[in-house]
């Protein structure tokens, strides 16, 4: 249904993971146009913009998602999305703060800890980075550099390599 915001949102998220980022952005923008209060669509758009190499506009969308639904049960995803956008912008102290916030939820995922590990390593906080990476392995034992390349859809190769460099500094083997 072309008038159903959730359908556009879902398609946008699938297209993001398929690395069809321009198409994903269009679908997520359509979801928002159909429902200006759809927090997850704003987050999805922000997340996709980060992967597409547009972290500045991404922050605006993620901030809107947080403002629209400050008690969302998946707030950790919004916080982690903000952290990765800040990482790409090289605002590492802020990225570390948001990554840490995202790890505090009881339902947080492995990628929050992975973002925290990469950021902390770039800040020279190796012990904390190694501890964050240990949490990644606790939640996802088969986490690897290859997995990051497959699942984190960075369009800008330098962004992906910088993220992987942080994970390597934290202890991730190639």
mmCIF file with all atom_site columns, C-alpha atoms in Angstrom:
data_model
loop_
_atom_site.group_PDB
_atom_site.id
_atom_site.type_symbol
_atom_site.label_atom_id
_atom_site.label_alt_id
_atom_site.label_comp_id
_atom_site.label_asym_id
_atom_site.label_entity_id
_atom_site.label_seq_id
_atom_site.pdbx_PDB_ins_code
_atom_site.Cartn_x
_atom_site.Cartn_y
_atom_site.Cartn_z
_atom_site.occupancy
_atom_site.B_iso_or_equiv
_atom_site.pdbx_formal_charge
_atom_site.auth_seq_id
_atom_site.auth_comp_id
_atom_site.auth_asym_id
_atom_site.auth_atom_id
_atom_site.pdbx_PDB_model_num
ATOM 1   C CA . UNK A 1 1   ? 0.000  0.000   0.000  1.00 0.00 ? 1   UNK A CA 1
ATOM 2   C CA . UNK A 1 2   ? 1.692  3.175   -1.190 1.00 0.00 ? 2   UNK A CA 1
ATOM 3   C CA . UNK A 1 3   ? -0.128 5.139   1.504  1.00 0.00 ? 3   UNK A CA 1
ATOM 4   C CA . UNK A 1 4   ? 1.122  2.985   4.398  1.00 0.00 ? 4   UNK A CA 1
ATOM 5   C CA . UNK A 1 5   ? 4.129  4.590   6.134  1.00 0.00 ? 5   UNK A CA 1
ATOM 6   C CA . UNK A 1 6   ? 5.238  1.333   7.754  1.00 0.00 ? 6   UNK A CA 1
ATOM 7   C CA . UNK A 1 7   ? 5.485  -0.350  4.344  1.00 0.00 ? 7   UNK A CA 1
ATOM 8   C CA . UNK A 1 8   ? 7.833  2.386   3.113  1.00 0.00 ? 8   UNK A CA 1
ATOM 9   C CA . UNK A 1 9   ? 9.774  2.207   6.381  1.00 0.00 ? 9   UNK A CA 1
ATOM 10  C CA . UNK A 1 10  ? 10.198 -1.571  6.152  1.00 0.00 ? 10  UNK A CA 1
ATOM 11  C CA . UNK A 1 11  ? 11.240 -1.396  2.506  1.00 0.00 ? 11  UNK A CA 1
ATOM 12  C CA . UNK A 1 12  ? 13.671 1.401   3.331  1.00 0.00 ? 12  UNK A CA 1
ATOM 13  C CA . UNK A 1 13  ? 15.306 -0.669  6.065  1.00 0.00 ? 13  UNK A CA 1
ATOM 14  C CA . UNK A 1 14  ? 15.599 -3.716  3.779  1.00 0.00 ? 14  UNK A CA 1
ATOM 15  C CA . UNK A 1 15  ? 17.096 -1.572  1.021  1.00 0.00 ? 15  UNK A CA 1
ATOM 16  C CA . UNK A 1 16  ? 19.574 -0.131  3.527  1.00 0.00 ? 16  UNK A CA 1
ATOM 17  C CA . UNK A 1 17  ? 20.851 -3.576  4.441  1.00 0.00 ? 17  UNK A CA 1
ATOM 18  C CA . UNK A 1 18  ? 20.973 -4.452  0.728  1.00 0.00 ? 18  UNK A CA 1
ATOM 19  C CA . UNK A 1 19  ? 23.216 -1.378  0.304  1.00 0.00 ? 19  UNK A CA 1
ATOM 20  C CA . UNK A 1 20  ? 20.776 0.295   -2.045 1.00 0.00 ? 20  UNK A CA 1
ATOM 21  C CA . UNK A 1 21  ? 21.091 3.483   -0.048 1.00 0.00 ? 21  UNK A CA 1
ATOM 22  C CA . UNK A 1 22  ? 19.641 6.037   -2.467 1.00 0.00 ? 22  UNK A CA 1
ATOM 23  C CA . UNK A 1 23  ? 16.493 3.946   -2.884 1.00 0.00 ? 23  UNK A CA 1
ATOM 24  C CA . UNK A 1 24  ? 16.352 3.379   0.884  1.00 0.00 ? 24  UNK A CA 1
ATOM 25  C CA . UNK A 1 25  ? 16.555 7.106   1.561  1.00 0.00 ? 25  UNK A CA 1
ATOM 26  C CA . UNK A 1 26  ? 13.673 7.744   -0.841 1.00 0.00 ? 26  UNK A CA 1
ATOM 27  C CA . UNK A 1 27  ? 11.485 5.107   0.867  1.00 0.00 ? 27  UNK A CA 1
ATOM 28  C CA . UNK A 1 28  ? 12.261 6.390   4.347  1.00 0.00 ? 28  UNK A CA 1
ATOM 29  C CA . UNK A 1 29  ? 11.553 9.971   3.300  1.00 0.00 ? 29  UNK A CA 1
ATOM 30  C CA . UNK A 1 30  ? 8.215  8.766   1.918  1.00 0.00 ? 30  UNK A CA 1
ATOM 31  C CA . UNK A 1 31  ? 7.400  7.080   5.235  1.00 0.00 ? 31  UNK A CA 1
ATOM 32  C CA . UNK A 1 32  ? 8.050  10.371  7.028  1.00 0.00 ? 32  UNK A CA 1
ATOM 33  C CA . UNK A 1 33  ? 6.015  12.354  4.496  1.00 0.00 ? 33  UNK A CA 1
ATOM 34  C CA . UNK A 1 34  ? 3.083  10.036  5.181  1.00 0.00 ? 34  UNK A CA 1
ATOM 35  C CA . UNK A 1 35  ? 3.516  10.234  8.982  1.00 0.00 ? 35  UNK A CA 1
ATOM 36  C CA . UNK A 1 36  ? 5.473  13.172  10.348 1.00 0.00 ? 36  UNK A CA 1
ATOM 37  C CA . UNK A 1 37  ? 5.464  11.572  13.824 1.00 0.00 ? 37  UNK A CA 1
ATOM 38  C CA . UNK A 1 38  ? 7.016  8.223   12.825 1.00 0.00 ? 38  UNK A CA 1
ATOM 39  C CA . UNK A 1 39  ? 10.085 8.169   15.077 1.00 0.00 ? 39  UNK A CA 1
ATOM 40  C CA . UNK A 1 40  ? 11.469 4.915   13.697 1.00 0.00 ? 40  UNK A CA 1
ATOM 41  C CA . UNK A 1 41  ? 11.331 6.267   10.144 1.00 0.00 ? 41  UNK A CA 1
ATOM 42  C CA . UNK A 1 42  ? 13.383 9.285   11.241 1.00 0.00 ? 42  UNK A CA 1
ATOM 43  C CA . UNK A 1 43  ? 15.867 6.970   12.924 1.00 0.00 ? 43  UNK A CA 1
ATOM 44  C CA . UNK A 1 44  ? 15.971 4.688   9.865  1.00 0.00 ? 44  UNK A CA 1
ATOM 45  C CA . UNK A 1 45  ? 16.575 7.668   7.598  1.00 0.00 ? 45  UNK A CA 1
ATOM 46  C CA . UNK A 1 46  ? 19.275 9.013   9.904  1.00 0.00 ? 46  UNK A CA 1
ATOM 47  C CA . UNK A 1 47  ? 20.971 5.651   10.077 1.00 0.00 ? 47  UNK A CA 1
ATOM 48  C CA . UNK A 1 48  ? 20.862 5.251   6.303  1.00 0.00 ? 48  UNK A CA 1
ATOM 49  C CA . UNK A 1 49  ? 22.203 8.764   5.768  1.00 0.00 ? 49  UNK A CA 1
ATOM 50  C CA . UNK A 1 50  ? 25.166 7.883   8.002  1.00 0.00 ? 50  UNK A CA 1
ATOM 51  C CA . UNK A 1 51  ? 25.898 4.756   5.970  1.00 0.00 ? 51  UNK A CA 1
ATOM 52  C CA . UNK A 1 52  ? 25.565 6.877   2.803  1.00 0.00 ? 52  UNK A CA 1
ATOM 53  C CA . UNK A 1 53  ? 28.262 9.244   4.071  1.00 0.00 ? 53  UNK A CA 1
ATOM 54  C CA . UNK A 1 54  ? 25.957 12.064  5.168  1.00 0.00 ? 54  UNK A CA 1
ATOM 55  C CA . UNK A 1 55  ? 26.360 12.071  8.964  1.00 0.00 ? 55  UNK A CA 1
ATOM 56  C CA . UNK A 1 56  ? 25.441 15.751  9.464  1.00 0.00 ? 56  UNK A CA 1
ATOM 57  C CA . UNK A 1 57  ? 21.874 15.435  8.153  1.00 0.00 ? 57  UNK A CA 1
ATOM 58  C CA . UNK A 1 58  ? 21.728 12.019  9.848  1.00 0.00 ? 58  UNK A CA 1
ATOM 59  C CA . UNK A 1 59  ? 22.129 13.602  13.280 1.00 0.00 ? 59  UNK A CA 1
ATOM 60  C CA . UNK A 1 60  ? 19.159 15.891  12.646 1.00 0.00 ? 60  UNK A CA 1
ATOM 61  C CA . UNK A 1 61  ? 16.932 12.924  11.764 1.00 0.00 ? 61  UNK A CA 1
ATOM 62  C CA . UNK A 1 62  ? 18.089 10.827  14.716 1.00 0.00 ? 62  UNK A CA 1
ATOM 63  C CA . UNK A 1 63  ? 17.589 13.760  17.076 1.00 0.00 ? 63  UNK A CA 1
ATOM 64  C CA . UNK A 1 64  ? 14.037 14.092  15.749 1.00 0.00 ? 64  UNK A CA 1
ATOM 65  C CA . UNK A 1 65  ? 13.439 10.390  16.444 1.00 0.00 ? 65  UNK A CA 1
ATOM 66  C CA . UNK A 1 66  ? 14.693 10.827  20.014 1.00 0.00 ? 66  UNK A CA 1
ATOM 67  C CA . UNK A 1 67  ? 12.531 13.916  20.516 1.00 0.00 ? 67  UNK A CA 1
ATOM 68  C CA . UNK A 1 68  ? 9.425  12.215  19.105 1.00 0.00 ? 68  UNK A CA 1
ATOM 69  C CA . UNK A 1 69  ? 9.757  9.077   21.206 1.00 0.00 ? 69  UNK A CA 1
ATOM 70  C CA . UNK A 1 70  ? 12.066 9.646   24.187 1.00 0.00 ? 70  UNK A CA 1
ATOM 71  C CA . UNK A 1 71  ? 10.867 6.489   25.973 1.00 0.00 ? 71  UNK A CA 1
ATOM 72  C CA . UNK A 1 72  ? 11.089 4.140   23.011 1.00 0.00 ? 72  UNK A CA 1
ATOM 73  C CA . UNK A 1 73  ? 12.032 0.619   24.160 1.00 0.00 ? 73  UNK A CA 1
ATOM 74  C CA . UNK A 1 74  ? 14.625 0.496   21.397 1.00 0.00 ? 74  UNK A CA 1
ATOM 75  C CA . UNK A 1 75  ? 16.165 3.844   22.346 1.00 0.00 ? 75  UNK A CA 1
ATOM 76  C CA . UNK A 1 76  ? 19.538 2.106   22.429 1.00 0.00 ? 76  UNK A CA 1
ATOM 77  C CA . UNK A 1 77  ? 19.357 1.830   18.625 1.00 0.00 ? 77  UNK A CA 1
ATOM 78  C CA . UNK A 1 78  ? 18.731 5.573   18.306 1.00 0.00 ? 78  UNK A CA 1
ATOM 79  C CA . UNK A 1 79  ? 21.663 6.243   20.647 1.00 0.00 ? 79  UNK A CA 1
ATOM 80  C CA . UNK A 1 80  ? 23.965 3.851   18.787 1.00 0.00 ? 80  UNK A CA 1
ATOM 81  C CA . UNK A 1 81  ? 22.940 5.410   15.477 1.00 0.00 ? 81  UNK A CA 1
ATOM 82  C CA . UNK A 1 82  ? 23.815 8.826   16.855 1.00 0.00 ? 82  UNK A CA 1
ATOM 83  C CA . UNK A 1 83  ? 27.169 7.458   18.063 1.00 0.00 ? 83  UNK A CA 1
ATOM 84  C CA . UNK A 1 84  ? 28.136 6.092   14.650 1.00 0.00 ? 84  UNK A CA 1
ATOM 85  C CA . UNK A 1 85  ? 27.169 9.381   12.954 1.00 0.00 ? 85  UNK A CA 1
ATOM 86  C CA . UNK A 1 86  ? 29.331 11.276  15.455 1.00 0.00 ? 86  UNK A CA 1
ATOM 87  C CA . UNK A 1 87  ? 32.153 8.790   14.856 1.00 0.00 ? 87  UNK A CA 1
ATOM 88  C CA . UNK A 1 88  ? 32.021 9.453   11.114 1.00 0.00 ? 88  UNK A CA 1
ATOM 89  C CA . UNK A 1 89  ? 32.094 13.197  11.875 1.00 0.00 ? 89  UNK A CA 1
ATOM 90  C CA . UNK A 1 90  ? 35.208 12.579  14.046 1.00 0.00 ? 90  UNK A CA 1
ATOM 91  C CA . UNK A 1 91  ? 33.442 13.933  17.127 1.00 0.00 ? 91  UNK A CA 1
ATOM 92  C CA . UNK A 1 92  ? 34.863 11.084  19.166 1.00 0.00 ? 92  UNK A CA 1
ATOM 93  C CA . UNK A 1 93  ? 34.200 12.287  22.719 1.00 0.00 ? 93  UNK A CA 1
ATOM 94  C CA . UNK A 1 94  ? 30.519 12.770  21.907 1.00 0.00 ? 94  UNK A CA 1
ATOM 95  C CA . UNK A 1 95  ? 30.455 9.455   20.037 1.00 0.00 ? 95  UNK A CA 1
ATOM 96  C CA . UNK A 1 96  ? 31.885 7.683   23.085 1.00 0.00 ? 96  UNK A CA 1
ATOM 97  C CA . UNK A 1 97  ? 29.201 9.202   25.313 1.00 0.00 ? 97  UNK A CA 1
ATOM 98  C CA . UNK A 1 98  ? 26.355 8.164   23.002 1.00 0.00 ? 98  UNK A CA 1
ATOM 99  C CA . UNK A 1 99  ? 27.827 4.707   22.416 1.00 0.00 ? 99  UNK A CA 1
ATOM 100 C CA . UNK A 1 100 ? 28.081 4.187   26.173 1.00 0.00 ? 100 UNK A CA 1
ATOM 101 C CA . UNK A 1 101 ? 24.474 5.306   26.634 1.00 0.00 ? 101 UNK A CA 1
ATOM 102 C CA . UNK A 1 102 ? 23.402 2.765   24.016 1.00 0.00 ? 102 UNK A CA 1
ATOM 103 C CA . UNK A 1 103 ? 25.111 -0.066  25.915 1.00 0.00 ? 103 UNK A CA 1
ATOM 104 C CA . UNK A 1 104 ? 23.218 0.639   29.141 1.00 0.00 ? 104 UNK A CA 1
ATOM 105 C CA . UNK A 1 105 ? 19.883 -0.788  27.983 1.00 0.00 ? 105 UNK A CA 1
ATOM 106 C CA . UNK A 1 106 ? 19.094 -4.337  29.055 1.00 0.00 ? 106 UNK A CA 1
ATOM 107 C CA . UNK A 1 107 ? 18.070 -5.052  25.450 1.00 0.00 ? 107 UNK A CA 1
ATOM 108 C CA . UNK A 1 108 ? 21.137 -3.529  23.774 1.00 0.00 ? 108 UNK A CA 1
ATOM 109 C CA . UNK A 1 109 ? 22.659 -5.348  20.831 1.00 0.00 ? 109 UNK A CA 1
ATOM 110 C CA . UNK A 1 110 ? 26.219 -6.360  20.070 1.00 0.00 ? 110 UNK A CA 1
ATOM 111 C CA . UNK A 1 111 ? 26.705 -3.493  17.649 1.00 0.00 ? 111 UNK A CA 1
ATOM 112 C CA . UNK A 1 112 ? 26.363 -0.876  20.435 1.00 0.00 ? 112 UNK A CA 1
ATOM 113 C CA . UNK A 1 113 ? 29.361 -2.445  22.129 1.00 0.00 ? 113 UNK A CA 1
ATOM 114 C CA . UNK A 1 114 ? 31.171 -2.647  18.786 1.00 0.00 ? 114 UNK A CA 1
ATOM 115 C CA . UNK A 1 115 ? 30.667 1.048   18.160 1.00 0.00 ? 115 UNK A CA 1
ATOM 116 C CA . UNK A 1 116 ? 31.845 1.796   21.681 1.00 0.00 ? 116 UNK A CA 1
ATOM 117 C CA . UNK A 1 117 ? 34.944 -0.384  21.176 1.00 0.00 ? 117 UNK A CA 1
ATOM 118 C CA . UNK A 1 118 ? 35.903 1.346   17.926 1.00 0.00 ? 118 UNK A CA 1
ATOM 119 C CA . UNK A 1 119 ? 35.377 4.835   19.322 1.00 0.00 ? 119 UNK A CA 1
ATOM 120 C CA . UNK A 1 120 ? 37.241 4.175   22.577 1.00 0.00 ? 120 UNK A CA 1
ATOM 121 C CA . UNK A 1 121 ? 40.165 2.679   20.687 1.00 0.00 ? 121 UNK A CA 1
ATOM 122 C CA . UNK A 1 122 ? 40.418 5.788   18.516 1.00 0.00 ? 122 UNK A CA 1
ATOM 123 C CA . UNK A 1 123 ? 40.427 7.844   21.715 1.00 0.00 ? 123 UNK A CA 1
ATOM 124 C CA . UNK A 1 124 ? 43.397 5.817   22.990 1.00 0.00 ? 124 UNK A CA 1
ATOM 125 C CA . UNK A 1 125 ? 41.339 4.163   25.724 1.00 0.00 ? 125 UNK A CA 1
ATOM 126 C CA . UNK A 1 126 ? 42.527 0.671   24.815 1.00 0.00 ? 126 UNK A CA 1
ATOM 127 C CA . UNK A 1 127 ? 41.547 -1.121  28.032 1.00 0.00 ? 127 UNK A CA 1
ATOM 128 C CA . UNK A 1 128 ? 37.983 0.156   27.877 1.00 0.00 ? 128 UNK A CA 1
ATOM 129 C CA . UNK A 1 129 ? 37.876 -0.620  24.143 1.00 0.00 ? 129 UNK A CA 1
ATOM 130 C CA . UNK A 1 130 ? 38.989 -4.207  24.798 1.00 0.00 ? 130 UNK A CA 1
ATOM 131 C CA . UNK A 1 131 ? 36.297 -4.561  27.480 1.00 0.00 ? 131 UNK A CA 1
ATOM 132 C CA . UNK A 1 132 ? 33.656 -3.283  25.053 1.00 0.00 ? 132 UNK A CA 1
ATOM 133 C CA . UNK A 1 133 ? 34.856 -5.747  22.414 1.00 0.00 ? 133 UNK A CA 1
ATOM 134 C CA . UNK A 1 134 ? 34.596 -8.543  24.981 1.00 0.00 ? 134 UNK A CA 1
ATOM 135 C CA . UNK A 1 135 ? 30.918 -7.623  25.360 1.00 0.00 ? 135 UNK A CA 1
ATOM 136 C CA . UNK A 1 136 ? 30.519 -7.888  21.590 1.00 0.00 ? 136 UNK A CA 1
ATOM 137 C CA . UNK A 1 137 ? 31.878 -11.449 21.705 1.00 0.00 ? 137 UNK A CA 1
ATOM 138 C CA . UNK A 1 138 ? 29.614 -12.287 24.650 1.00 0.00 ? 138 UNK A CA 1
ATOM 139 C CA . UNK A 1 139 ? 26.586 -11.319 22.554 1.00 0.00 ? 139 UNK A CA 1
ATOM 140 C CA . UNK A 1 140 ? 27.905 -12.415 19.130 1.00 0.00 ? 140 UNK A CA 1
ATOM 141 C CA . UNK A 1 141 ? 30.708 -14.977 19.450 1.00 0.00 ? 141 UNK A CA 1
ATOM 142 C CA . UNK A 1 142 ? 31.355 -15.124 15.683 1.00 0.00 ? 142 UNK A CA 1
ATOM 143 C CA . UNK A 1 143 ? 31.861 -11.352 15.337 1.00 0.00 ? 143 UNK A CA 1
ATOM 144 C CA . UNK A 1 144 ? 34.671 -10.648 12.861 1.00 0.00 ? 144 UNK A CA 1
ATOM 145 C CA . UNK A 1 145 ? 36.079 -8.068  10.486 1.00 0.00 ? 145 UNK A CA 1
ATOM 146 C CA . UNK A 1 146 ? 34.432 -9.953  7.634  1.00 0.00 ? 146 UNK A CA 1
ATOM 147 C CA . UNK A 1 147 ? 31.076 -9.757  9.414  1.00 0.00 ? 147 UNK A CA 1
ATOM 148 C CA . UNK A 1 148 ? 31.499 -5.972  9.806  1.00 0.00 ? 148 UNK A CA 1
ATOM 149 C CA . UNK A 1 149 ? 32.252 -5.658  6.090  1.00 0.00 ? 149 UNK A CA 1
ATOM 150 C CA . UNK A 1 150 ? 29.141 -7.674  5.238  1.00 0.00 ? 150 UNK A CA 1
ATOM 151 C CA . UNK A 1 151 ? 26.654 -6.121  7.671  1.00 0.00 ? 151 UNK A CA 1
ATOM 152 C CA . UNK A 1 152 ? 27.674 -2.489  8.277  1.00 0.00 ? 152 UNK A CA 1
ATOM 153 C CA . UNK A 1 153 ? 26.737 -0.906  4.918  1.00 0.00 ? 153 UNK A CA 1
ATOM 154 C CA . UNK A 1 154 ? 29.236 1.965   4.824  1.00 0.00 ? 154 UNK A CA 1
ATOM 155 C CA . UNK A 1 155 ? 29.166 3.479   1.334  1.00 0.00 ? 155 UNK A CA 1
ATOM 156 C CA . UNK A 1 156 ? 32.366 5.428   1.994  1.00 0.00 ? 156 UNK A CA 1
ATOM 157 C CA . UNK A 1 157 ? 35.204 2.914   2.202  1.00 0.00 ? 157 UNK A CA 1
ATOM 158 C CA . UNK A 1 158 ? 37.293 5.250   4.387  1.00 0.00 ? 158 UNK A CA 1
ATOM 159 C CA . UNK A 1 159 ? 34.518 5.311   7.010  1.00 0.00 ? 159 UNK A CA 1
ATOM 160 C CA . UNK A 1 160 ? 34.351 1.505   7.087  1.00 0.00 ? 160 UNK A CA 1
ATOM 161 C CA . UNK A 1 161 ? 38.132 1.147   7.250  1.00 0.00 ? 161 UNK A CA 1
ATOM 162 C CA . UNK A 1 162 ? 38.415 3.704   10.048 1.00 0.00 ? 162 UNK A CA 1
ATOM 163 C CA . UNK A 1 163 ? 35.718 1.844   11.993 1.00 0.00 ? 163 UNK A CA 1
ATOM 164 C CA . UNK A 1 164 ? 37.532 -1.462  11.432 1.00 0.00 ? 164 UNK A CA 1
ATOM 165 C CA . UNK A 1 165 ? 40.820 0.144   12.452 1.00 0.00 ? 165 UNK A CA 1
ATOM 166 C CA . UNK A 1 166 ? 39.242 1.067   15.789 1.00 0.00 ? 166 UNK A CA 1
ATOM 167 C CA . UNK A 1 167 ? 37.966 -2.476  16.269 1.00 0.00 ? 167 UNK A CA 1
ATOM 168 C CA . UNK A 1 168 ? 41.415 -3.862  15.438 1.00 0.00 ? 168 UNK A CA 1
ATOM 169 C CA . UNK A 1 169 ? 42.989 -1.549  18.003 1.00 0.00 ? 169 UNK A CA 1
ATOM 170 C CA . UNK A 1 170 ? 40.452 -2.918  20.501 1.00 0.00 ? 170 UNK A CA 1
ATOM 171 C CA . UNK A 1 171 ? 41.626 -6.456  19.702 1.00 0.00 ? 171 UNK A CA 1
ATOM 172 C CA . UNK A 1 172 ? 39.554 -7.641  16.738 1.00 0.00 ? 172 UNK A CA 1
ATOM 173 C CA . UNK A 1 173 ? 41.633 -10.024 14.623 1.00 0.00 ? 173 UNK A CA 1
ATOM 174 C CA . UNK A 1 174 ? 41.559 -9.699  10.862 1.00 0.00 ? 174 UNK A CA 1
#
